[in-house]
Amino acid sequence: MKPKKVIKLFLFFLLISKGYLYGQLPAIITKGKITFERRVNAYALLRDHFDLPDNQRFQQFTIQYKAANPQLHKTSFDLYFNDSLSFYTPTKTEHSSDQFIDVIASGNSVFTNLHTLQKLSEKSVADNQYIIKEPLGKIKWRYTNDTREILGFHCHRANAIILDSVYVVAFYTDQITSKSGPESFWGLPGMILQIALPGNYIVWEAKRVIAENVPGADFDFKPKGVQSNPEALEKAAASFLTSNIGFALNWFLLTTRL
Amino acid sequence: MLLFLLITGITCGQNKITGQLLDTSLPLPLPNVSACLLSAKDSFIVTDTRTNKNGFFELKNIKDGDYLLLFTYPGYVDLFQPAQCKSDSTSIINLGIVSLMTKGHLLADVIIKSKSASAIVIRGDTTEYTADSFKVDKNANVETLLKQLPGIQIDPYGHIKGQGKDVHKVLVDGEEFFGSDPLLVTRNLRADMVDKVQLFDQKTDRAIFTGIDDGIKNKTINITLKQNKKNGAFGKIEASAGTNNIYGSRAMVNAFKGAQKAAAYLTVANNGVTDLSSSDQGTFGSIAGGSGQFQGEGLPTSISTGGHYNNSWQHHSTTFNGDYKYNQLQIKNQSSTTDQNFLPEDAYIITRSDLQSHNSKSLHLINMSSDIKLDSSSSLKIAANGQLENTLNRSNTRSAAYNQNQLLLNNTDAANTNKTNSQYLNTSAYWTKRFHKDKRTLSAMVNLVQNNRTGSGSQNATNHFYSTKAANVPDSSQYIDLIKHSSYHLDQFSANITYTEPVSKSLSFIANYGYDGFKTRSNINAFDQLQGANTENIDSLYSNHFIYRQINNHLGLDFSYGKKKVLLSFGNHFNQQKLEQVNLFKDSAFTKTYLNMAPHVNLTLNLSSQKSFNVHYDGASTLPSVYQLQPIVDNTDPLYLVVGNAQLKPSFSNKLSASYTAYNTKSDQYFTINMSYNLTSHGITSNISTDATTGKTLMSYLNINNRFNTHFYSAGTYSFGVSKSQKLKLSVSAEVQNSKYFNFINGVQNAMHAKSYALALGLDKTRTSTYDFNISNTLGYIINKASLQNALHNNYLQSNSTLSFNYYLPAHFQLHTDLDYVWQDKTNQYTTSFNRLLLNSWIGKKFLKNEQLLIKISANDIFNQNTGFSRNAYNNIVTQHSFLTIGRNFGVSVIWDFKKFKSEK
């Protein structure tokens, strides 16, 4: 090979190697917006709790629901985040209620301050809105060696038990520095991109991540409704359920606590 | 390209952890590295933070305890660092330079990234495959699963090769199954029961026990079963019927319950399928070529059945493993042979013979072994093996011999029958004790063998010898009409004691003493019927009565050195052998005492987890056998007599061999090359003298003292994936042999020189959608030269091609074809070239819910070319042989797979 060619090749390799080092390192994301899809396995919920052979009404309801709705009930949420705040809210598009899953605490909005460790949420039971202000509860996460790729982000798995008995599996990425996630899940070394309650038919999964400056206006949360607290909300949900279906189905009570 | 994270000065004091993270290749501090504190015991996340723009991090208010620090950054492999916090300690833990590989680099060296997590993982010398990551048909057996695993190859007969080396043992959950015969595991067990397949180098029992590696390794596969497949039953029932009265049926049933495994099988067939296993096939030459398929001569009819049971108790401290097998085999044969015997000065004798035979055998076999852990440092293993065998052979032979001028020299007409009955028992016990000091061990072994065999039969022959002066005029005749009764009895006792002691951390020595003594008594009483029918006079010419005793004492001293990548072992063994043979008929005896030694050196270099180099020297003496020293005159063939030589000395052979193996998991490439050179001095060789007028041959034995017999062998294989998406693999092998061997013909020294070169190419495609195939071709060139006989100068080309092809059609139909084509060029002796094409094909359809039932129509040997033909050359005798085999046949078969597992939730 001619010397000139050799030098040219060497410089070329040097350039692209430098390029790899400087230009191709994955970028750390500190603020942006993530769109999550929340999926509830409605059929499984019906099968496990409404499959009472001697209850005609439940049987009827199950058949009617299945005829009009798909197995997985999907809703979309946006999570705005920066280094200290995060705001989780349903995506601003019209979607009709399915008269079952959407009745209680299905379209929660949660505003979290990771510096003061306080959260402010707006939750609904039937047509009534409730505003809850409470401190962020500490979640004891257990780190595991399992990993998964979500939207091109390399995620680690961590497990936890919340509310004494609810098992949670979360995948988080250290590439996004915010320690937040959907609903009021928080506390991992990075952003939660996927979280599931395996025994409770719900999973949230990130569908789109946009790294951008989030204007303060996006964090401007003015919740509507009645000032309340978690116990009162749960009681309201329980009484609504009892009067409508005859018993307080735990699944719905759980969604008021998330 | 490597990206390094540098961690300096982690301090843990006053309940605070600080440190700095750098990238050494730039070197720049890295901001935003996630530093996470986990509790060491249960991995709970205690707290976490990110490094600042200067790469510093600080974790505050840490309680006393044991922790793991986890550092992660996108594109880097996670780093775990233990940290212990004690409020009274202010010690600085300086980690120095810690290099982290980028994920791309790590994967290239060690783990294969696949759709499911870690389908293949390498730990040390063990490659572990997760079975579910490899797709196979619903009712596929383990053999089909193994074919999919990179690094494992299976030939059409079921022989397994792992990373280029032969695999002779397949274990199930660490235990032997039906004597660990590979085929009984791979063709019996279902692929969907398998959790992991482990391919590893099994050390010798002694090396495992003493902890001192002697460098000997056997490639072994261990199949671990899924938890929910440890309880249940499964098996297969097959039946087939076809033209030419060919039929076959087989049933295999297995029942597993945790550590208990029981299995049984029954085969009744005359289509060549004798037994599942390749072992214990008894006396009829090559009965099974290792595939459970009859590859001998003649038409076989067989019944075989067997059972297996193994279990373990008290957390595996006591195990039991037992097998019983029964085999009944009958073979009918008709064959013709042409022998050409080359003599000095271009003379030769051609003998043509025709044989008809009917042989039958029945064999009972029982095997038992048990491992007992006596206490934490000692264990005992006892084993027993017993066999009962009955055989009956009947044959008729007609032959005629002519010289180079087509002149008839002799002819024979003979009929023989023989019936035998034998019992065999082998028991052994092996005790081992480990002492407190590492690698100090003591082991002892005791073994007893007893074998009894009685037989009776008749021998009839008429031999005519012709004059060379007038054609076809008998010169003399010999008549034989004998009834023979024989008995044979063997008693053997051997004991062995081994002591190992560590000299230093990497050097140990092994001292070993062994005693082996046996006595045999052999008696043949022949009654010459020509003296009068049912005479009671024992004919002295054809009868004999021998007692033979042999005592061996053996002392060995070996050293073993193992450090990092080097393993060196060397030593010497001293042997003393005393032989004594007493001839009770002639009231004579002779004794011989031999003293010899066997030195050895072995060096293994483990260059990396997948590359190793080995060089090895062995010296060993070969004693003349009692047959060569003082043979029992065997007159079953009066035209071929053997005379012993009591002056024979042992020969000594030096063998030097070297091998190199390299395997790359990521690209599934492997390369292996080995060579060996063997030099033998004072070789024991034969002196064949043939009388040119009568055609009678006399064979005796001599030492070659002025020449060395040499043998050089080298072989290499390279295999790699041609296309990953198409799952196509190519392999290339080459083999070279060169040997020089001396013998005597009519008292004159003759040098035999043989060289061969072979090149083989193989292409293998695993199923992606509708088809899979396997093609291979071996091309060889053979050169044979003999100094005394120019006519034996023989160079020829030969080629062997095999193809196996499967085509999967819709609606669960499958078409299978396999062919085997052999071609041999003509030579100086074989004036026509030889070629043969064997083509088999079947078409089948799967029925039932889980494709459990397969019905197929098959055609075997479509061109009817399996006429039973072989060519052979040994010393100065060249043979061409044809025999009966199962010819072309068509048939229908039904195969049903069943399984029922209790799932454990």
mmCIF file of C-alpha atoms in Angstrom, chain A residues 17-18 20-22 25-28 30 138-147 149 154 156 158-159 172-179 187-191, chain B residues 1-3 23 25-26 28 30-36 38 41-50 70-76 78 80 102-103 113 117:
data_model
loop_
_atom_site.group_PDB
_atom_site.id
_atom_site.type_symbol
_atom_site.label_atom_id
_atom_site.label_comp_id
_atom_site.label_asym_id
_atom_site.label_seq_id
_atom_site.Cartn_x
_atom_site.Cartn_y
_atom_site.Cartn_z
ATOM 1 C CA SER A 17 -12.837 5.993 16.544
ATOM 2 C CA LYS A 18 -12.862 9.424 18.081
ATOM 3 C CA TYR A 20 -17.404 6.707 18.413
ATOM 4 C CA LEU A 21 -15.997 7.824 21.709
ATOM 5 C CA TYR A 22 -17.396 11.322 21.645
ATOM 6 C CA LEU A 25 -21.918 7.561 23.771
ATOM 7 C CA PRO A 26 -25.557 7.212 24.762
ATOM 8 C CA ALA A 27 -26.853 10.560 25.991
ATOM 9 C CA ILE A 28 -28.072 10.969 29.547
ATOM 10 C CA THR A 30 -32.585 14.577 32.560
ATOM 11 C CA LYS A 138 -40.987 4.654 50.744
ATOM 12 C CA ILE A 139 -40.886 1.608 48.474
ATOM 13 C CA LYS A 140 -38.348 -1.099 49.365
ATOM 14 C CA TRP A 141 -36.992 -2.144 45.963
ATOM 15 C CA ARG A 142 -34.961 -5.301 45.520
ATOM 16 C CA TYR A 143 -32.426 -5.196 42.689
ATOM 17 C CA THR A 144 -32.197 -8.233 40.359
ATOM 18 C CA ASN A 145 -29.832 -9.292 37.589
ATOM 19 C CA ASP A 146 -32.622 -9.496 35.015
ATOM 20 C CA THR A 147 -32.429 -6.992 32.214
ATOM 21 C CA GLU A 149 -34.448 -3.633 26.341
ATOM 22 C CA HIS A 154 -31.207 -0.927 28.571
ATOM 23 C CA HIS A 156 -32.685 -3.388 34.969
ATOM 24 C CA ALA A 158 -36.325 -4.525 40.474
ATOM 25 C CA ASN A 159 -39.130 -6.088 42.531
ATOM 26 C CA TYR A 172 -35.909 1.073 35.044
ATOM 27 C CA THR A 173 -33.150 2.683 33.015
ATOM 28 C CA ASP A 174 -30.160 4.580 34.396
ATOM 29 C CA GLN A 175 -30.006 6.511 31.153
ATOM 30 C CA ILE A 176 -32.850 8.727 32.393
ATOM 31 C CA THR A 177 -31.846 10.335 35.675
ATOM 32 C CA SER A 178 -35.343 11.044 37.031
ATOM 33 C CA LYS A 179 -36.223 8.628 39.822
ATOM 34 C CA GLY A 187 -37.376 5.593 44.102
ATOM 35 C CA LEU A 188 -35.293 3.529 41.619
ATOM 36 C CA PRO A 189 -31.885 4.766 40.385
ATOM 37 C CA GLY A 190 -33.505 5.776 37.081
ATOM 38 C CA MET A 191 -36.811 6.215 35.244
ATOM 39 C CA MET B 1 -12.667 -0.875 21.573
ATOM 40 C CA LEU B 2 -12.536 -0.742 25.323
ATOM 41 C CA LEU B 3 -14.117 1.915 27.459
ATOM 42 C CA ASP B 23 -12.953 6.910 31.900
ATOM 43 C CA SER B 25 -9.021 5.741 27.875
ATOM 44 C CA LEU B 26 -9.690 9.484 27.569
ATOM 45 C CA LEU B 28 -12.030 12.121 31.679
ATOM 46 C CA LEU B 30 -17.712 10.719 33.983
ATOM 47 C CA PRO B 31 -20.743 12.586 35.259
ATOM 48 C CA ASN B 32 -24.155 11.006 35.829
ATOM 49 C CA VAL B 33 -22.824 7.528 36.577
ATOM 50 C CA SER B 34 -25.418 5.850 38.751
ATOM 51 C CA ALA B 35 -23.906 4.782 42.082
ATOM 52 C CA CYS B 36 -26.336 2.531 43.911
ATOM 53 C CA LEU B 38 -27.371 -2.499 47.788
ATOM 54 C CA LYS B 41 -27.302 -10.117 51.808
ATOM 55 C CA ASP B 42 -30.561 -9.564 49.930
ATOM 56 C CA SER B 43 -29.875 -6.908 47.251
ATOM 57 C CA PHE B 44 -32.357 -4.349 48.562
ATOM 58 C CA ILE B 45 -31.627 -0.897 47.208
ATOM 59 C CA VAL B 46 -30.630 1.211 50.200
ATOM 60 C CA THR B 47 -29.891 4.491 48.468
ATOM 61 C CA ASP B 48 -28.460 5.814 45.235
ATOM 62 C CA THR B 49 -26.982 8.921 43.669
ATOM 63 C CA ARG B 50 -25.282 10.174 40.501
ATOM 64 C CA LEU B 70 -23.370 -0.989 41.931
ATOM 65 C CA PHE B 71 -22.019 1.392 39.309
ATOM 66 C CA THR B 72 -23.858 1.565 35.999
ATOM 67 C CA TYR B 73 -23.615 3.748 32.959
ATOM 68 C CA PRO B 74 -25.259 3.200 29.569
ATOM 69 C CA GLY B 75 -22.938 1.285 27.252
ATOM 70 C CA TYR B 76 -20.745 -0.083 30.037
ATOM 71 C CA ASP B 78 -22.264 -3.002 35.383
ATOM 72 C CA PHE B 80 -20.251 -4.496 41.539
ATOM 73 C CA THR B 102 -18.242 -2.285 26.902
ATOM 74 C CA LYS B 103 -21.089 -4.678 26.419
ATOM 75 C CA LYS B 113 -26.904 -12.694 22.892
ATOM 76 C CA ALA B 117 -31.732 -14.706 27.960
#
